[in-house]
Each structure stands twice: as structure tokens, then as C-alpha cells.
PDB file of C-alpha atoms in Angstrom:
ATOM      1  CA  UNK A 219     -46.655   9.281  -3.111  1.00 56.00           C
ATOM      2  CA  UNK A 220     -46.909  10.123   0.726  1.00 59.00           C
ATOM      3  CA  UNK A 221     -44.154  12.576   0.067  1.00 61.00           C
ATOM      4  CA  UNK A 222     -46.429  14.380  -2.600  1.00 60.00           C
ATOM      5  CA  UNK A 223     -49.379  14.158  -0.773  1.00 61.00           C
ATOM      6  CA  UNK A 224     -48.951  17.963   0.569  1.00 62.00           C
ATOM      7  CA  UNK A 225     -52.607  18.062   2.394  1.00 66.00           C
ATOM      8  CA  UNK A 226     -51.941  14.589   3.833  1.00 70.00           C
ATOM      9  CA  UNK A 227     -55.454  13.480   2.551  1.00 73.00           C
ATOM     10  CA  UNK A 228     -53.885   9.928   1.787  1.00 73.00           C
ATOM     11  CA  UNK A 229     -55.193  10.424  -1.846  1.00 72.00           C
ATOM     12  CA  UNK A 230     -53.654  12.774  -4.369  1.00 73.00           C
ATOM     13  CA  UNK A 231     -55.216  15.547  -5.888  1.00 76.00           C
ATOM     14  CA  UNK A 232     -54.987  16.503  -9.685  1.00 80.00           C
ATOM     15  CA  UNK A 233     -52.170  18.601  -9.056  1.00 77.00           C
ATOM     16  CA  UNK A 234     -50.193  16.286  -7.069  1.00 72.00           C
ATOM     17  CA  UNK A 235     -50.890  13.644  -9.332  1.00 77.00           C
ATOM     18  CA  UNK A 236     -49.558  15.834 -12.196  1.00 78.00           C
ATOM     19  CA  UNK A 237     -46.432  16.600 -10.256  1.00 75.00           C
ATOM     20  CA  UNK A 238     -46.089  12.673  -9.326  1.00 74.00           C
ATOM     21  CA  UNK A 239     -46.363  11.663 -13.037  1.00 76.00           C
ATOM     22  CA  UNK A 240     -44.033  14.350 -14.511  1.00 75.00           C
ATOM     23  CA  UNK A 241     -41.424  13.188 -11.937  1.00 71.00           C
ATOM     24  CA  UNK A 242     -41.838   9.370 -12.777  1.00 71.00           C
ATOM     25  CA  UNK A 243     -42.142  10.013 -16.597  1.00 74.00           C
ATOM     26  CA  UNK A 244     -38.920  12.387 -16.939  1.00 71.00           C
ATOM     27  CA  UNK A 245     -37.173   9.748 -14.505  1.00 71.00           C
ATOM     28  CA  UNK A 246     -38.140   6.844 -17.127  1.00 77.00           C
ATOM     29  CA  UNK A 247     -37.091   8.972 -20.070  1.00 81.00           C
ATOM     30  CA  UNK A 248     -33.914  10.030 -18.651  1.00 80.00           C
ATOM     31  CA  UNK A 249     -33.090   6.587 -17.462  1.00 81.00           C
ATOM     32  CA  UNK A 250     -33.668   5.199 -20.754  1.00 85.00           C
ATOM     33  CA  UNK A 251     -31.517   7.835 -22.523  1.00 87.00           C
ATOM     34  CA  UNK A 252     -28.712   7.290 -20.470  1.00 87.00           C
ATOM     35  CA  UNK A 253     -28.881   3.549 -20.681  1.00 87.00           C
ATOM     36  CA  UNK A 254     -28.763   3.734 -24.432  1.00 87.00           C
ATOM     37  CA  UNK A 255     -26.141   6.477 -24.543  1.00 88.00           C
ATOM     38  CA  UNK A 256     -23.948   4.226 -22.216  1.00 86.00           C
ATOM     39  CA  UNK A 257     -24.707   1.005 -23.864  1.00 86.00           C
ATOM     40  CA  UNK A 258     -24.703   2.143 -27.551  1.00 86.00           C
ATOM     41  CA  UNK A 259     -22.046   4.982 -27.620  1.00 87.00           C
ATOM     42  CA  UNK A 260     -19.933   5.807 -24.823  1.00 89.00           C
ATOM     43  CA  UNK A 261     -18.724   2.444 -23.403  1.00 89.00           C
ATOM     44  CA  UNK A 262     -17.698   1.150 -27.200  1.00 90.00           C
ATOM     45  CA  UNK A 263     -15.995   4.173 -27.938  1.00 90.00           C
ATOM     46  CA  UNK A 264     -14.280   4.061 -24.595  1.00 91.00           C
ATOM     47  CA  UNK A 265     -13.395   0.179 -24.951  1.00 89.00           C
ATOM     48  CA  UNK A 266     -11.999   0.837 -28.725  1.00 90.00           C
ATOM     49  CA  UNK A 267      -9.871   3.687 -27.442  1.00 91.00           C
ATOM     50  CA  UNK A 268      -8.609   1.274 -24.411  1.00 90.00           C
ATOM     51  CA  UNK A 269      -7.570  -1.480 -26.740  1.00 89.00           C
ATOM     52  CA  UNK A 270      -6.086   0.881 -29.442  1.00 91.00           C
ATOM     53  CA  UNK A 271      -3.882   2.586 -26.928  1.00 92.00           C
ATOM     54  CA  UNK A 272      -2.926  -0.569 -25.019  1.00 89.00           C
ATOM     55  CA  UNK A 273      -1.674  -2.070 -28.543  1.00 87.00           C
ATOM     56  CA  UNK A 274       0.146   0.876 -29.333  1.00 90.00           C
ATOM     57  CA  UNK A 275       1.852   0.610 -25.975  1.00 90.00           C
ATOM     58  CA  UNK A 276       2.500  -2.624 -26.132  1.00 85.00           C
ATOM     59  CA  UNK A 277       4.169  -2.226 -29.839  1.00 85.00           C
ATOM     60  CA  UNK A 278       6.173   0.593 -28.543  1.00 85.00           C
ATOM     61  CA  UNK A 279       7.427  -1.513 -25.210  1.00 80.00           C
ATOM     62  CA  UNK A 280       8.020  -4.549 -27.779  1.00 76.00           C
ATOM     63  CA  UNK A 281      10.172  -2.151 -29.993  1.00 77.00           C
ATOM     64  CA  UNK A 282      12.056  -0.875 -27.323  1.00 75.00           C
ATOM     65  CA  UNK A 283      13.016  -3.975 -25.780  1.00 71.00           C
ATOM     66  CA  UNK A 284      13.719  -5.574 -29.132  1.00 68.00           C
ATOM     67  CA  UNK A 285      16.377  -2.886 -29.838  1.00 66.00           C
ATOM     68  CA  UNK A 286      17.890  -3.018 -26.284  1.00 65.00           C
ATOM     69  CA  UNK A 287      19.655  -6.424 -27.112  1.00 60.00           C
ATOM     70  CA  UNK A 288      22.485  -4.625 -29.236  1.00 59.00           C
ATOM     71  CA  UNK A 289      23.721  -2.855 -26.161  1.00 62.00           C
ATOM     72  CA  UNK A 290      23.759  -5.989 -23.903  1.00 62.00           C
ATOM     73  CA  UNK A 291      27.073  -5.979 -21.866  1.00 68.00           C
ATOM     74  CA  UNK A 292      29.072  -9.448 -21.535  1.00 73.00           C
ATOM     75  CA  UNK A 293      27.352 -10.415 -18.256  1.00 71.00           C
ATOM     76  CA  UNK A 294      23.971  -9.936 -19.810  1.00 72.00           C
ATOM     77  CA  UNK A 295      24.754 -12.081 -22.468  1.00 75.00           C
ATOM     78  CA  UNK A 296      26.204 -14.750 -20.550  1.00 80.00           C
ATOM     79  CA  UNK A 297      22.932 -14.745 -18.425  1.00 80.00           C
ATOM     80  CA  UNK A 298      20.829 -14.942 -21.534  1.00 79.00           C
ATOM     81  CA  UNK A 299      22.842 -18.062 -22.703  1.00 84.00           C
ATOM     82  CA  UNK A 300      22.438 -19.505 -19.262  1.00 85.00           C
ATOM     83  CA  UNK A 301      18.599 -18.859 -19.739  1.00 82.00           C
ATOM     84  CA  UNK A 302      18.524 -20.441 -23.119  1.00 84.00           C
ATOM     85  CA  UNK A 303      20.354 -23.566 -21.897  1.00 84.00           C
ATOM     86  CA  UNK A 304      17.765 -23.942 -18.979  1.00 79.00           C
ATOM     87  CA  UNK A 305      15.126 -23.553 -21.501  1.00 79.00           C
ATOM     88  CA  UNK A 306      16.381 -26.088 -23.924  1.00 81.00           C
ATOM     89  CA  UNK A 307      17.463 -28.719 -21.206  1.00 81.00           C
ATOM     90  CA  UNK A 308      15.276 -28.213 -18.148  1.00 78.00           C
ATOM     91  CA  UNK A 309      11.884 -27.530 -19.855  1.00 78.00           C
ATOM     92  CA  UNK A 310      11.911 -31.077 -21.360  1.00 83.00           C
ATOM     93  CA  UNK A 311      12.294 -32.321 -18.194  1.00 82.00           C
ATOM     94  CA  UNK A 312       9.638 -30.544 -16.631  1.00 80.00           C
ATOM     95  CA  UNK A 313       7.466 -31.592 -19.250  1.00 81.00           C
ATOM     96  CA  UNK A 314       8.250 -35.199 -18.599  1.00 84.00           C
ATOM     97  CA  UNK A 315       7.390 -34.737 -15.048  1.00 83.00           C
ATOM     98  CA  UNK A 316       4.297 -32.949 -15.727  1.00 79.00           C
ATOM     99  CA  UNK A 317       3.238 -35.700 -18.156  1.00 80.00           C
ATOM    100  CA  UNK A 318       3.920 -38.228 -15.280  1.00 80.00           C
ATOM    101  CA  UNK A 319       1.703 -36.405 -12.828  1.00 77.00           C
ATOM    102  CA  UNK A 320      -1.070 -36.011 -15.484  1.00 74.00           C
ATOM    103  CA  UNK A 321      -0.882 -39.795 -16.275  1.00 75.00           C
ATOM    104  CA  UNK A 322      -0.644 -41.384 -12.867  1.00 76.00           C
ATOM    105  CA  UNK A 323      -1.667 -38.809 -10.177  1.00 72.00           C
ATOM    106  CA  UNK A 324      -4.754 -37.245 -11.420  1.00 71.00           C
ATOM    107  CA  UNK A 325      -8.049 -39.210 -11.750  1.00 76.00           C
ATOM    108  CA  UNK A 326      -8.855 -40.370 -15.123  1.00 74.00           C
ATOM    109  CA  UNK A 327     -12.209 -38.476 -15.089  1.00 76.00           C
ATOM    110  CA  UNK A 328     -10.316 -34.960 -14.725  1.00 77.00           C
ATOM    111  CA  UNK A 329      -7.843 -35.708 -17.402  1.00 74.00           C
ATOM    112  CA  UNK A 330     -10.838 -36.719 -19.856  1.00 81.00           C
ATOM    113  CA  UNK A 331     -12.822 -33.669 -18.657  1.00 84.00           C
ATOM    114  CA  UNK A 332      -9.827 -31.432 -19.292  1.00 81.00           C
ATOM    115  CA  UNK A 333      -9.447 -32.898 -22.844  1.00 83.00           C
ATOM    116  CA  UNK A 334     -13.318 -32.259 -23.627  1.00 88.00           C
ATOM    117  CA  UNK A 335     -12.672 -28.776 -22.575  1.00 89.00           C
ATOM    118  CA  UNK A 336      -9.787 -28.122 -24.670  1.00 86.00           C
ATOM    119  CA  UNK A 337     -11.521 -29.713 -27.916  1.00 90.00           C
ATOM    120  CA  UNK A 338     -14.302 -27.480 -26.951  1.00 90.00           C
ATOM    121  CA  UNK A 339     -12.103 -24.434 -26.699  1.00 87.00           C
ATOM    122  CA  UNK A 340     -10.330 -25.312 -29.953  1.00 89.00           C
ATOM    123  CA  UNK A 341     -13.653 -25.473 -31.821  1.00 91.00           C
ATOM    124  CA  UNK A 342     -14.449 -21.731 -31.321  1.00 88.00           C
ATOM    125  CA  UNK A 343     -14.036 -19.843 -34.248  1.00 91.00           C
ATOM    126  CA  UNK A 344     -10.915 -17.309 -34.266  1.00 87.00           C
ATOM    127  CA  UNK A 345     -13.049 -14.267 -34.781  1.00 89.00           C
ATOM    128  CA  UNK A 346     -14.812 -14.901 -31.540  1.00 87.00           C
ATOM    129  CA  UNK A 347     -11.091 -14.939 -29.661  1.00 85.00           C
ATOM    130  CA  UNK A 348     -10.278 -11.777 -31.464  1.00 87.00           C
ATOM    131  CA  UNK A 349     -13.463 -10.157 -30.193  1.00 87.00           C
ATOM    132  CA  UNK A 350     -13.411 -11.165 -26.809  1.00 87.00           C
ATOM    133  CA  UNK A 351     -11.397  -8.489 -25.426  1.00 88.00           C
ATOM    134  CA  UNK A 352     -13.592  -5.690 -26.899  1.00 89.00           C
ATOM    135  CA  UNK A 353     -16.691  -8.019 -25.480  1.00 89.00           C
ATOM    136  CA  UNK A 354     -15.197  -8.376 -22.045  1.00 90.00           C
ATOM    137  CA  UNK A 355     -14.057  -4.759 -21.875  1.00 90.00           C
ATOM    138  CA  UNK A 356     -17.314  -3.330 -22.824  1.00 89.00           C
ATOM    139  CA  UNK A 357     -19.177  -5.796 -20.360  1.00 89.00           C
ATOM    140  CA  UNK A 358     -17.105  -4.829 -17.244  1.00 90.00           C
ATOM    141  CA  UNK A 359     -17.476  -0.841 -18.301  1.00 89.00           C
ATOM    142  CA  UNK A 360     -21.187  -1.385 -18.510  1.00 88.00           C
ATOM    143  CA  UNK A 361     -21.677  -3.407 -15.480  1.00 90.00           C
ATOM    144  CA  UNK A 362     -19.993  -0.496 -13.549  1.00 90.00           C
ATOM    145  CA  UNK A 363     -20.839   2.640 -15.393  1.00 89.00           C
ATOM    146  CA  UNK A 364     -24.559   1.874 -15.923  1.00 87.00           C
ATOM    147  CA  UNK A 365     -25.615   1.270 -12.388  1.00 90.00           C
ATOM    148  CA  UNK A 366     -23.453   4.145 -11.254  1.00 91.00           C
ATOM    149  CA  UNK A 367     -25.298   6.367 -13.694  1.00 88.00           C
ATOM    150  CA  UNK A 368     -28.577   5.321 -12.776  1.00 86.00           C
ATOM    151  CA  UNK A 369     -28.013   5.530  -9.067  1.00 88.00           C
ATOM    152  CA  UNK A 370     -27.105   9.252  -9.717  1.00 88.00           C
ATOM    153  CA  UNK A 371     -30.211   9.976 -11.755  1.00 83.00           C
ATOM    154  CA  UNK A 372     -32.450   8.260  -9.121  1.00 82.00           C
ATOM    155  CA  UNK A 373     -30.654  10.330  -6.383  1.00 85.00           C
ATOM    156  CA  UNK A 374     -31.284  13.560  -8.617  1.00 83.00           C
ATOM    157  CA  UNK A 375     -34.944  12.981  -8.882  1.00 76.00           C
ATOM    158  CA  UNK A 376     -35.334  12.097  -5.337  1.00 76.00           C
ATOM    159  CA  UNK A 377     -33.851  15.734  -4.698  1.00 79.00           C
ATOM    160  CA  UNK A 378     -36.509  16.964  -7.141  1.00 73.00           C
ATOM    161  CA  UNK A 379     -39.427  15.120  -5.532  1.00 67.00           C
ATOM    162  CA  UNK A 380     -38.178  16.760  -2.160  1.00 69.00           C
ATOM    163  CA  UNK A 381     -37.999  20.245  -3.919  1.00 69.00           C
ATOM    164  CA  UNK A 382     -41.413  19.874  -5.388  1.00 56.00           C
ATOM    165  CA  UNK A 383     -43.248  19.278  -2.130  1.00 51.00           C
ATOM    166  CA  UNK A 384     -42.627  22.986  -1.052  1.00 51.00           C
ATOM    167  CA  UNK A 385     -44.037  24.252  -4.204  1.00 54.00           C
ATOM    168  CA  UNK A 386     -47.365  22.389  -4.354  1.00 46.00           C
TER     169      UNK A 386
END
């Protein structure tokens, strides 16, 4: 208000007050429009495209690596057999070690709490899990894009207010 009080009377004349209200109302309207556009249109569309193209890239990569097995040389085949052996024989041993650690090393309260969390997660409907990537992506984009856009609007209207002082 002091910025638009051109005659430094510590009160706003009708013209000065009209200029203040014009700036404030245009700022509020613009902020609302930007907020709605980002929240309801832009961010959801971007999220859908990110998920769509990420899925397509994953599918293409999967198809590429699936077909490459036909061209493996004998050394690579041998390494795959060694890996299969390790998975088949070492994994059960590691599982036994893990079960021993869980049963004897961790406190019973942590084991109980972990079980309760697991039961809670298992009761969440599958539809929630399917929509979670979209929801999280939208949340992250909105958390970044909305403050950035509103900060730029604020900066723009501050410039307008400074430019208005010279015209009163």
C-alpha cells in the first residue's frame, strides 16, 4: 500500500485505492486460474504421458533383452548356468540365515510390528496399488510446478505494481 501511496499521505485516494484493488484482484484471479489449470489439466496429462511412455520404453527394453538370449556365446551360457546354480543353491541358505537373524537377533517387538505392517499392506486393494504411481507422480509435479508458477505470478504482479506507481 505504501508503494502505491504516490502523494505519501499515508492514506489512499480513490485512484490509488482503485489501482491497488485492480492489482490485487487480478493477482487472485490469475493465481486461481493457474492453480486450477495445473491441478486439473496440465499435471494429470503430463503424468499420464510419463507413465505411458515409461511403460512403452520398459516393454521395448524387455522385448530386446528377451530376444538377445538366442545370440549368447558359450561363455555367456556358462555364466548363466553358474548364476542359475547360485540362485538355486545359495538363495535357500541365505533365506535360512535371514530367518535365523529375524527369529533370534531382532527383538520380538520389531518382528511383531513388521508382521502387522505387512498384514496392513496386504489388505490394501489392488486398485490402490495400480493407481499409486499416477498419484505419486501427480503429487510430485504439483508440489514443484504449482509453487514455481505462483511465485512467477507474484513476481509479475510485483513488477506491475512498481510500474503502476509512475503512472498515478
